[in-house]
Short mmCIF file of C-alpha atoms in Angstrom, two decimals:
data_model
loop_
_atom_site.label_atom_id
_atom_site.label_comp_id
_atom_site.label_asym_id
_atom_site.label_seq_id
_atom_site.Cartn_x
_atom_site.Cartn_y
_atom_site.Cartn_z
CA UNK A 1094 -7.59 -21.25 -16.33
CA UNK A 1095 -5.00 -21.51 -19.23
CA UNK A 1096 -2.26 -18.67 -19.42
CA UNK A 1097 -2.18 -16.95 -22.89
CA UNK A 1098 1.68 -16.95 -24.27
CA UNK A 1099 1.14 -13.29 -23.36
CA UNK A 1100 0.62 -13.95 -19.54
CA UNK A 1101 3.33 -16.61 -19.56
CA UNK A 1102 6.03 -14.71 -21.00
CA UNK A 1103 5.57 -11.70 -18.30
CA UNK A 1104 5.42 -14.16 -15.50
CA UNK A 1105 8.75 -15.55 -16.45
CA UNK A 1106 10.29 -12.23 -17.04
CA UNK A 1107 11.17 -12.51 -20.68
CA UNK A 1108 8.76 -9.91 -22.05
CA UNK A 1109 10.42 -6.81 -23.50
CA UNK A 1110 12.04 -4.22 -21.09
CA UNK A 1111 10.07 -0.84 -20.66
CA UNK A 1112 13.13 1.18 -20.13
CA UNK A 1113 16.17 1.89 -21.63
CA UNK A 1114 19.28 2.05 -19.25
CA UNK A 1115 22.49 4.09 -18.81
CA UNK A 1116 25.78 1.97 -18.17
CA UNK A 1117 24.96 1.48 -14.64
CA UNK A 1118 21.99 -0.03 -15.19
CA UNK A 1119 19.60 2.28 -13.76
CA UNK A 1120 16.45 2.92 -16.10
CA UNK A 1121 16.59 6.79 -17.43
CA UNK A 1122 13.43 7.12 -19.82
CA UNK A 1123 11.12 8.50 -17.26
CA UNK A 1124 13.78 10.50 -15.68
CA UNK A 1125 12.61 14.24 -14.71
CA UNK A 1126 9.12 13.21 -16.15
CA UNK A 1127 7.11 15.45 -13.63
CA UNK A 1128 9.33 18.25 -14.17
CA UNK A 1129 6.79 21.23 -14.99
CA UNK A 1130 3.76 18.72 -14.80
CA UNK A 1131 3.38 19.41 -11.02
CA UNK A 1132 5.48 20.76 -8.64
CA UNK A 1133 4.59 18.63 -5.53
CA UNK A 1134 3.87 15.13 -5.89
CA UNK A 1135 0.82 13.69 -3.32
CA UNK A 1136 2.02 9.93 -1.78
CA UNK A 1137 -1.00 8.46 -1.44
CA UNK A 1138 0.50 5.64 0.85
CA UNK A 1139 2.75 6.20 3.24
CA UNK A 1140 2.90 4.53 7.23
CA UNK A 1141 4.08 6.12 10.57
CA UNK A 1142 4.71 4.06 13.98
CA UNK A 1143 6.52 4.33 16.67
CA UNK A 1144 6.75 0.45 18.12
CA UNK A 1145 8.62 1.68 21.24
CA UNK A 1146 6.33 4.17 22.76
CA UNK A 1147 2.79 3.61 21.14
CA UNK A 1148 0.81 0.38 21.59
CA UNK A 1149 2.12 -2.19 18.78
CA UNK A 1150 2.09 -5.90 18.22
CA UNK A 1151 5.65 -5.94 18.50
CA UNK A 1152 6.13 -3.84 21.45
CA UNK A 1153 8.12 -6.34 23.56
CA UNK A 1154 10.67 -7.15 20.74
CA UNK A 1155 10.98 -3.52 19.70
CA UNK A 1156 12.50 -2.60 22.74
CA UNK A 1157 14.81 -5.49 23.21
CA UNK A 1158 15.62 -4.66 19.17
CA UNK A 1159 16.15 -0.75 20.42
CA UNK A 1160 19.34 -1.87 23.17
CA UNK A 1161 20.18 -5.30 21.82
CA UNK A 1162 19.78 -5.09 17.90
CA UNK A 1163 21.80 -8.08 17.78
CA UNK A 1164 18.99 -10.14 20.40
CA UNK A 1165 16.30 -8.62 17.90
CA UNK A 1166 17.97 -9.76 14.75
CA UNK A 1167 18.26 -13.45 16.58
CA UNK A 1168 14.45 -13.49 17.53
CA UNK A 1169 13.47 -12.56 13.81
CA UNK A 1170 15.55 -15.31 12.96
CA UNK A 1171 13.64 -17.47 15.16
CA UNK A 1172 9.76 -15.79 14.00
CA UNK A 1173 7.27 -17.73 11.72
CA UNK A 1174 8.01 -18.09 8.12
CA UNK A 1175 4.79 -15.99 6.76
CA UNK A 1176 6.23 -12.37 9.27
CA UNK A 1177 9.80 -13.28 7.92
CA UNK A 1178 8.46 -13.47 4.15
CA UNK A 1179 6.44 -10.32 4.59
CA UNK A 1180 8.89 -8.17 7.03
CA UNK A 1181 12.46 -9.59 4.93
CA UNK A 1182 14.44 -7.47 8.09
CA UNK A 1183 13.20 -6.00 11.40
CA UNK A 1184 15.32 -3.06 10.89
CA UNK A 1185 12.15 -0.86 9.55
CA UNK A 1186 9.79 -2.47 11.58
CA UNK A 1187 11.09 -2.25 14.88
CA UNK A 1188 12.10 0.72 14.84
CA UNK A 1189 10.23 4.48 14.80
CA UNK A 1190 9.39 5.49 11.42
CA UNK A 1191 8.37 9.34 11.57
CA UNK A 1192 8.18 12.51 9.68
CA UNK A 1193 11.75 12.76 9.72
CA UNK A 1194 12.88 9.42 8.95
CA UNK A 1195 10.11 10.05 6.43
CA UNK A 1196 12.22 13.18 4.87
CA UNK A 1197 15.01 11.68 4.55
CA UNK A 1198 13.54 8.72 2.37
CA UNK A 1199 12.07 10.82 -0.08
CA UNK A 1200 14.80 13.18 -0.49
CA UNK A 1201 16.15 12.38 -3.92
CA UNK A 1202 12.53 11.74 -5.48
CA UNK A 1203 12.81 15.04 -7.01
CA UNK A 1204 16.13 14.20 -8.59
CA UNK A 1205 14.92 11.02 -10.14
CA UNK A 1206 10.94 12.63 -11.18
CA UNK A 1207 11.90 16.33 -11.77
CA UNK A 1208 9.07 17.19 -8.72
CA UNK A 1209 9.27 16.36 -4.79
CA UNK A 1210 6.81 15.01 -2.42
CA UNK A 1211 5.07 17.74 -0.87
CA UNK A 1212 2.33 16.12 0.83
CA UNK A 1213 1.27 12.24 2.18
CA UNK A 1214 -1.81 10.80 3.45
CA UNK A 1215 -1.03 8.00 6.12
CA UNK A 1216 -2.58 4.82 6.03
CA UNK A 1217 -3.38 2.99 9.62
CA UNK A 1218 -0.80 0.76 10.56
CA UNK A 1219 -1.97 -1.69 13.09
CA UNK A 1220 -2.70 0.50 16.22
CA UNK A 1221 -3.29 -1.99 19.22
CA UNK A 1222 -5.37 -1.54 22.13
CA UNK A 1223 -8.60 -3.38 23.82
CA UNK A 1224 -10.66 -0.19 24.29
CA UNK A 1225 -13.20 -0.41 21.50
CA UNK A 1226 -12.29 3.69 20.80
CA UNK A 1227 -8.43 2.94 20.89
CA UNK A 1228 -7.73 3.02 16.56
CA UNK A 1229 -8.80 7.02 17.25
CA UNK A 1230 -5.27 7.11 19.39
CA UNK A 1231 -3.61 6.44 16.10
CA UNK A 1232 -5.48 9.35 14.69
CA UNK A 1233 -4.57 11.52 17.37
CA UNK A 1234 -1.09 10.79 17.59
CA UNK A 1235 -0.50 10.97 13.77
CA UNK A 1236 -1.98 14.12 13.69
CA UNK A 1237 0.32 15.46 16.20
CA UNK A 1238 3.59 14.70 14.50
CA UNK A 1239 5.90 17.24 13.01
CA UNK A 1240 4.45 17.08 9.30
CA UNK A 1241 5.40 20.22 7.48
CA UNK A 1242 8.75 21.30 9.59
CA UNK A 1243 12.24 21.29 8.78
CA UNK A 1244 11.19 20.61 5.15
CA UNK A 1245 9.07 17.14 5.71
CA UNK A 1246 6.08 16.57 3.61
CA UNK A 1247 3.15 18.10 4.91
CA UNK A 1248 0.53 15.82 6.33
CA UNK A 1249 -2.34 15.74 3.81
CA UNK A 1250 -5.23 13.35 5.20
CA UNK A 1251 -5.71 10.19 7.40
CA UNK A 1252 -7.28 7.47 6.53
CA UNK A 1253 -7.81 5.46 9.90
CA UNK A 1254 -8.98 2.18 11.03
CA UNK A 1255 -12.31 0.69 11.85
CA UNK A 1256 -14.24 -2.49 11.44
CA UNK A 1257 -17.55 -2.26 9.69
CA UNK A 1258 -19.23 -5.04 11.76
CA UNK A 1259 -18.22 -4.08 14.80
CA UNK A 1260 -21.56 -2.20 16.83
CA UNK A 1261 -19.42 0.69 17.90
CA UNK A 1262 -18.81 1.76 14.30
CA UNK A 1263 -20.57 4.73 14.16
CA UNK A 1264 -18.98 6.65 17.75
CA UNK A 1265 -15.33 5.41 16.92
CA UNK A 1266 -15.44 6.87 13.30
CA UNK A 1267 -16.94 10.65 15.20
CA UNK A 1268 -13.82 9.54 17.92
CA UNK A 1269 -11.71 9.78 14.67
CA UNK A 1270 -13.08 12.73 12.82
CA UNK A 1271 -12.79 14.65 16.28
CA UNK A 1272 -9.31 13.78 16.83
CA UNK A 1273 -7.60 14.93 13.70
CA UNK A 1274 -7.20 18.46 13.97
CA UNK A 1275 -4.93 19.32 11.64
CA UNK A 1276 -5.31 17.13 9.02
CA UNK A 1277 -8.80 16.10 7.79
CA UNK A 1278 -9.61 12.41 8.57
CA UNK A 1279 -10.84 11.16 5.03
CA UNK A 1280 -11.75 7.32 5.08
CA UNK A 1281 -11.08 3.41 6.94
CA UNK A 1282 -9.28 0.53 6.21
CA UNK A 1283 -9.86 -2.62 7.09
CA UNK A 1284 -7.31 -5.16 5.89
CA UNK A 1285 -9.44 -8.19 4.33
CA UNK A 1286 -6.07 -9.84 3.08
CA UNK A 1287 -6.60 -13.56 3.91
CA UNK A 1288 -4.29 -16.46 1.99
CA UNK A 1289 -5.36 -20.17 1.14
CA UNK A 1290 -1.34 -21.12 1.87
CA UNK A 1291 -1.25 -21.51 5.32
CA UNK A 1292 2.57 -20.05 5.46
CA UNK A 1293 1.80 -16.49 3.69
CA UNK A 1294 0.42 -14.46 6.38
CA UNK A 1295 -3.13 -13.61 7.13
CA UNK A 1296 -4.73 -9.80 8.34
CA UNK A 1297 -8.27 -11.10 9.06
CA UNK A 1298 -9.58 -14.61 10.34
CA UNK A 1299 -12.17 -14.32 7.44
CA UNK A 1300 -10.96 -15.01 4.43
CA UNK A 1301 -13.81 -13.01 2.54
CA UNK A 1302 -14.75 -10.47 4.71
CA UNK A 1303 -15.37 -7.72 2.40
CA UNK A 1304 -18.23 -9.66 0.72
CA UNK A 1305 -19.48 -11.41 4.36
CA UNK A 1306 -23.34 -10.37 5.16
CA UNK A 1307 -22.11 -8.09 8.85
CA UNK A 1308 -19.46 -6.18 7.12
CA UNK A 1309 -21.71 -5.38 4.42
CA UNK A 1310 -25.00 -4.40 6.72
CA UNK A 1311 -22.30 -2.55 8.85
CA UNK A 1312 -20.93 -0.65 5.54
CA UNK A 1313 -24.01 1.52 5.03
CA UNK A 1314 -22.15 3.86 7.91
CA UNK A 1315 -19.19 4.50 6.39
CA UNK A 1316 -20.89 5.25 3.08
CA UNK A 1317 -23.35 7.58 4.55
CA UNK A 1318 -20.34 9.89 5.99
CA UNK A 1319 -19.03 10.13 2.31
CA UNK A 1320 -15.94 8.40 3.54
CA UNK A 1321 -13.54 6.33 1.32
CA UNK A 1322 -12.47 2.59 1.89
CA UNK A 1323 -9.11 1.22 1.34
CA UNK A 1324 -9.59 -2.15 0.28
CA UNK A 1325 -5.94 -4.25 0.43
CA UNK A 1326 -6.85 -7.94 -0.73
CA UNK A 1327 -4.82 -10.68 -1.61
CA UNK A 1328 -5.52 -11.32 -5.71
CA UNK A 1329 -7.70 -14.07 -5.35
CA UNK A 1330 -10.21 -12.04 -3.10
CA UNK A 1331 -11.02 -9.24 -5.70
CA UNK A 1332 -14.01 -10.65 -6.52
CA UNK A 1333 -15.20 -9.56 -2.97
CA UNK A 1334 -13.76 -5.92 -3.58
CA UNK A 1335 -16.70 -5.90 -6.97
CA UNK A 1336 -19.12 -7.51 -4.34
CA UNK A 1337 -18.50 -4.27 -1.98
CA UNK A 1338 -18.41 -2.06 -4.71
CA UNK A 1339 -21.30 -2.98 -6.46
CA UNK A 1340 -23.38 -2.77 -3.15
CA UNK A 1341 -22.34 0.34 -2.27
CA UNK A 1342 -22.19 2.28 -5.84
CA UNK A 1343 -22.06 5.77 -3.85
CA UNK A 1344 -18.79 4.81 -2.08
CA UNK A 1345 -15.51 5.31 -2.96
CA UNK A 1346 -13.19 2.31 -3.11
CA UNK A 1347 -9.93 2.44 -3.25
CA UNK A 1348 -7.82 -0.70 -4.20
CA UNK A 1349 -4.60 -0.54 -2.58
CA UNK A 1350 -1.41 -2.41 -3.90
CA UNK A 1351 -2.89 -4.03 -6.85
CA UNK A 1352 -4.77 -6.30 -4.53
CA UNK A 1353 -1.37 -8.43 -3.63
CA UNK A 1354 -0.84 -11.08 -6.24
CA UNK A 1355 1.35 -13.31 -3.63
CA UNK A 1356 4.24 -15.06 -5.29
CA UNK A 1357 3.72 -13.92 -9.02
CA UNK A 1358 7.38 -13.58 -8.84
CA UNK A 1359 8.98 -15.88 -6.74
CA UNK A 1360 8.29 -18.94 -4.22
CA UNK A 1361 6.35 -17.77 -1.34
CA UNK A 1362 5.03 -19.17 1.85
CA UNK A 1363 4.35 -23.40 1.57
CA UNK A 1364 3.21 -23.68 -2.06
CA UNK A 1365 2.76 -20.15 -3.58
CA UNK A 1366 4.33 -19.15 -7.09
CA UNK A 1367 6.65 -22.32 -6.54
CA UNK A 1368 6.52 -23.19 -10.51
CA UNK A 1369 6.69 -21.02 -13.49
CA UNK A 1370 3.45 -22.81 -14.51
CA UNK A 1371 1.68 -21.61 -10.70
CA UNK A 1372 3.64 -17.64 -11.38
CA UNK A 1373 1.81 -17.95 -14.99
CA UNK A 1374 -1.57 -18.75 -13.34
CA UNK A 1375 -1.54 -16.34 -10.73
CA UNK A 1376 -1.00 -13.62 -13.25
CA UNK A 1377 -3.96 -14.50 -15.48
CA UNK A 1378 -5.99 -14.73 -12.91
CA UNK A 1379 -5.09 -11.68 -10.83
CA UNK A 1380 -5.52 -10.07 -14.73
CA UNK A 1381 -8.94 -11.35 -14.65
CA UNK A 1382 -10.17 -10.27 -11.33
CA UNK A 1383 -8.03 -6.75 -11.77
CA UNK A 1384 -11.01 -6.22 -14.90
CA UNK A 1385 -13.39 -7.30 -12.83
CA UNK A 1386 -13.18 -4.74 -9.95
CA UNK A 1387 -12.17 -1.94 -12.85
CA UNK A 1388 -15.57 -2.32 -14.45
CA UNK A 1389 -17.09 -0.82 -10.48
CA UNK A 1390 -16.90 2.57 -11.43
CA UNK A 1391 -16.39 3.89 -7.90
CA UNK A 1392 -13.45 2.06 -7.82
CA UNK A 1393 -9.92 3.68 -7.71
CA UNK A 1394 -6.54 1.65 -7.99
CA UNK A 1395 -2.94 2.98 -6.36
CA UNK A 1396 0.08 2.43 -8.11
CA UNK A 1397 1.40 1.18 -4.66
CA UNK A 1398 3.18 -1.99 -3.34
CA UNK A 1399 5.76 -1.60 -6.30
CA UNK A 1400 8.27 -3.61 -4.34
CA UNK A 1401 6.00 -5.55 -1.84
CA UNK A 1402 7.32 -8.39 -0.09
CA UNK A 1403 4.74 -10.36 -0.67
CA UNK A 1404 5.21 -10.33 -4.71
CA UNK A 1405 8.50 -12.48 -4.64
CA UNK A 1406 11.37 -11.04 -5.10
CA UNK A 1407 13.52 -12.48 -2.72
CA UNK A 1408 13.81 -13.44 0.88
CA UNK A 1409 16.84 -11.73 1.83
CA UNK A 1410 17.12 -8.67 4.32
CA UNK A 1411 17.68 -6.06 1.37
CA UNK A 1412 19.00 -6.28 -2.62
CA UNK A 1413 16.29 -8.62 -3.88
CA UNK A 1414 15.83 -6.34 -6.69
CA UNK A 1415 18.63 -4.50 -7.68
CA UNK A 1416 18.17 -2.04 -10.14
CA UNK A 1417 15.46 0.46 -11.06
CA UNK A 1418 15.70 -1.45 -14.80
CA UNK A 1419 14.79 -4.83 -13.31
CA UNK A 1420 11.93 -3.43 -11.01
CA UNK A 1421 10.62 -1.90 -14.36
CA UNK A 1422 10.59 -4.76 -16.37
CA UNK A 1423 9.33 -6.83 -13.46
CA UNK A 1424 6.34 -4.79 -12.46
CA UNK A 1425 6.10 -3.02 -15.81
CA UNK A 1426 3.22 -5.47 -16.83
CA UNK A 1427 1.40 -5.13 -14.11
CA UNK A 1428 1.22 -1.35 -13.76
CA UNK A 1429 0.56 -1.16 -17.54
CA UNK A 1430 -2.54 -3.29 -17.47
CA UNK A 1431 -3.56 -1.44 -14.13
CA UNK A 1432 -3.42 1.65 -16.16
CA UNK A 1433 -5.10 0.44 -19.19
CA UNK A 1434 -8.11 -1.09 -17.00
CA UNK A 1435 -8.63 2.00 -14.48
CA UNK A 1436 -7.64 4.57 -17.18
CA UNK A 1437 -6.31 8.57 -16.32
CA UNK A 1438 -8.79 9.28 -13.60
CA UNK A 1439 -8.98 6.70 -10.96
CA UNK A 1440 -5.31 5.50 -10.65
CA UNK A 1441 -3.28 7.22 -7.69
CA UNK A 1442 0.52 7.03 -6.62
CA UNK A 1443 1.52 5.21 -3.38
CA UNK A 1444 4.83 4.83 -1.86
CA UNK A 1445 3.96 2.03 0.64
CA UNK A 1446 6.84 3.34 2.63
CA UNK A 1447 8.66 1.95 5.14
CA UNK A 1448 6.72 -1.07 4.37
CA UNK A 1449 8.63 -1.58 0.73
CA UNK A 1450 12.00 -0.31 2.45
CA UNK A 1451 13.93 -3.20 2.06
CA UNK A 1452 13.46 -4.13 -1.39
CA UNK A 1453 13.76 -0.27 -3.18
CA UNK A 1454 14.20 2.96 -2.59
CA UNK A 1455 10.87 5.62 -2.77
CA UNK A 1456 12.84 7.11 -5.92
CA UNK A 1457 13.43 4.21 -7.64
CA UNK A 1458 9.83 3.03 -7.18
CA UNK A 1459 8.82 6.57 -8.39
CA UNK A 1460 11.21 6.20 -11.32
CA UNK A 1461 9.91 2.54 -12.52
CA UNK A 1462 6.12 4.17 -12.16
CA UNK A 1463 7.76 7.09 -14.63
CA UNK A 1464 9.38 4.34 -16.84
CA UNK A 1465 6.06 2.97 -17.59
CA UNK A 1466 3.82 5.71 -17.29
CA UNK A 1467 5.25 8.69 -18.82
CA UNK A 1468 5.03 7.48 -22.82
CA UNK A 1469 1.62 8.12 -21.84
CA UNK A 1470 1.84 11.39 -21.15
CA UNK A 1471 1.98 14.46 -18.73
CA UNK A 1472 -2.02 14.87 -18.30
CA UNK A 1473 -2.10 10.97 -16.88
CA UNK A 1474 1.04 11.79 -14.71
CA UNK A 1475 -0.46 14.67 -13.68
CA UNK A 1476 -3.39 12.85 -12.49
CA UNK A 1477 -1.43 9.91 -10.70
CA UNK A 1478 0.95 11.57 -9.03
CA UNK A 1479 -1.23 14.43 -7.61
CA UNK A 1480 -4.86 15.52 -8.84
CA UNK A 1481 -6.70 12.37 -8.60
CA UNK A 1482 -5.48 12.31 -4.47
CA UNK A 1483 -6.47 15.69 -4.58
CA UNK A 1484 -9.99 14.67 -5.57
CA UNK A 1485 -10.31 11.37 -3.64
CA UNK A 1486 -9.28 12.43 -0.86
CA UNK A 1487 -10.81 16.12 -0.99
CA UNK A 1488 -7.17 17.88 0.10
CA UNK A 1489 -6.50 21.47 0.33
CA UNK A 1490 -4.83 21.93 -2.95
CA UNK A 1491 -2.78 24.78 -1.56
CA UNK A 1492 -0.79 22.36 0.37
CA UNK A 1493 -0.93 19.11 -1.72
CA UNK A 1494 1.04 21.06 -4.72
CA UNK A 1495 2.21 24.18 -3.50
CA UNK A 1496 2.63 25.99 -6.64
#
């Protein structure tokens, strides 16, 4: 596929800037933006973990990280090239990220968007454990934590995990519904994200596993419980998010973090985005499959993954980025043509927090979503940053936006 100059010129970074700047270099034209649209903002996307005391991948380093940082820092050193790409630094990782931790990264939103975070809705993050019921202990243990004390967001839904084509489907997904007490449990992800480059890292073993035959068949029970699906791709596998879509119409699919185009700004892995030509191409092609899933009308896109790893920006522990200005005229392409494609009502805001952690901070990433967004408007802000969560997710408005 041939890159139009259009496509070209955003890949290589010398389209027009969205934002104007003050002399420090920070981007002020969506500054206070939300102020008087809503009073609490909804983070669609937002992680919890404790890798010390709940089962993890990385329970054995954790603890050596949480008496011997300097051991840990040496043994990331030492870890395959595709986790150091995606993790940058095992300072977030391997270590607890909770509701207050939480707090304290989302404390100057309000100065930067004119409106705080009120509420979150946590996204699985890789619960562990051979008991076939064992992704429920995430559920259970997330809805547990101190949401909604000492001034932390409150803890608006759960979206848990669960694999479609596994036989035990239908008892772990009551196991999760029973075990979230306090907040309702609202849909499943399954992370489908598979890479060609054998040096960007892989979530699944099947590289198109949201359009295989078992994970279809096995679909029909999620859809039947009206819950939603958080579909996180790699950009080359949309084409199986439309495949799901299409064959479940009644569904709600949610495309999280602009279904990762890996490398459209910077080397990656062995071969990925390693040429302006290859950044080009990946653009016009993640453009291409980003219409493509956008024509599914059950389909719903989160501004989320702003500052991903996986984008490339850099491969150093933190400062890849820089500024809120270069952020916005980095990603400003992107979450313009997301917005054009998925229009007002099926776009939602997503902090991907602590997971973006070392490349921004949750206000800048707030602040390059206003830069872009808010010449558009206060209704379609309105909508991103809190009603359209509201609606997908069926919260209590009360404590989403507690006006």
């Amino acid at each position: 596929m041939e890159p139009s100059d259009d496509d070209t010129e955003h890949a290589t970074g010398v389209s027009e800037p969205f934002a104007s700047v003050d002399d420090s270099g920070s981007a002020t034209s969506g500054r206070g933006a939300l102020a008087g649209v809503v009073s609490g903002i909804v983070d669609a996307h937002m992680h919890q973990w404790d890798p010390v005391t709940t089962p993890r991948e990385s329970n054995r380093v954790a603890r050596v990280y949480r008496f011997a940082p300097a051991v840990g820092d040496r043994l990331f050193r030492l870890a395959n090239q595709a986790d150091r790409e995606m993790a940058l630094t095992p300072r977030f990782l391997l270590r607890p990220y909770l509701p207050e931790h939480y707090l304290r990264d989302v404390a100057d939103v309000e100065a930067t968007a004119g409106a705080p975070i009120s509420s979150a809705v946590h996204i699985e993050a890789s619960w562990q454990g051979s008991d076939p019921m064992a992704p429920a202990g995430e559920t259970r243990w997330i809805d547990a934590l101190p949401f909604g004390v000492a001034g932390a967001p409150a803890l608006a839904a759960i979206v848990g995990h669960a694999q479609p084509r596994d036989s035990h489907l239908g008892a772990l997904l009551s196991m999760h519904e029973r075990s979230a007490q306090r907040a309702p449990f609202r849909g499943i992800r399954t992370m489908a994200s598979h890479h060609p480059d054998p040096k960007v890292r892989d979530w699944t073993d099947t590289p198109h596993l949201l359009a295989s035959r078992d994970f279809l068949h096995g679909f029909a029970r999620v859809a039947e419980r009206g819950l939603s699906f958080e579909a996180w791709v790699y950009s080359h596998q949309l084409h199986d998010v439309a495949v799901l879509a299409r064959e479940y119409p009644e569904a709600t699919i949610v495309l999280d973090h602009y279904a990762t185009p890996v490398g459209v700004f910077g080397p990656m892995g062995a071969r990925t985005g390693h040429t302006a030509a290859a950044r080009a191409d990946i653009l016009a092609r993640w453009r291409d499959g980003m219409a493509e899933v956008a024509a599914c009308r059950n389909v719903v896109a989160k501004h989320s993954g702003v500052a991903f790893s996986f984008l490339g920006y850099g491969h150093q522990s933190s400062g890849n980025i820089g500024s809120q200005a270069t952020l916005t005229d980095m990603m400003g392409p992107l979450i313009a043509h997301t917005t054009d494609l998925f229009g007002p009502d099926r776009l939602m805001f997503g902090s991907n927090f602590p997971i973006d952690k070392p490349n921004a901070t949750v206000a800048t990433i707030v602040g390059t979503l206003l830069d872009v967004l808010a010449p558009r408007g206060p209704e379609l802000l309105r909508k991103v940053f809190r009603d359209n969560a509201v609606r997908v997710y069926r919260l209590d408005e009360q404590s989403s936006d507690p006006r």
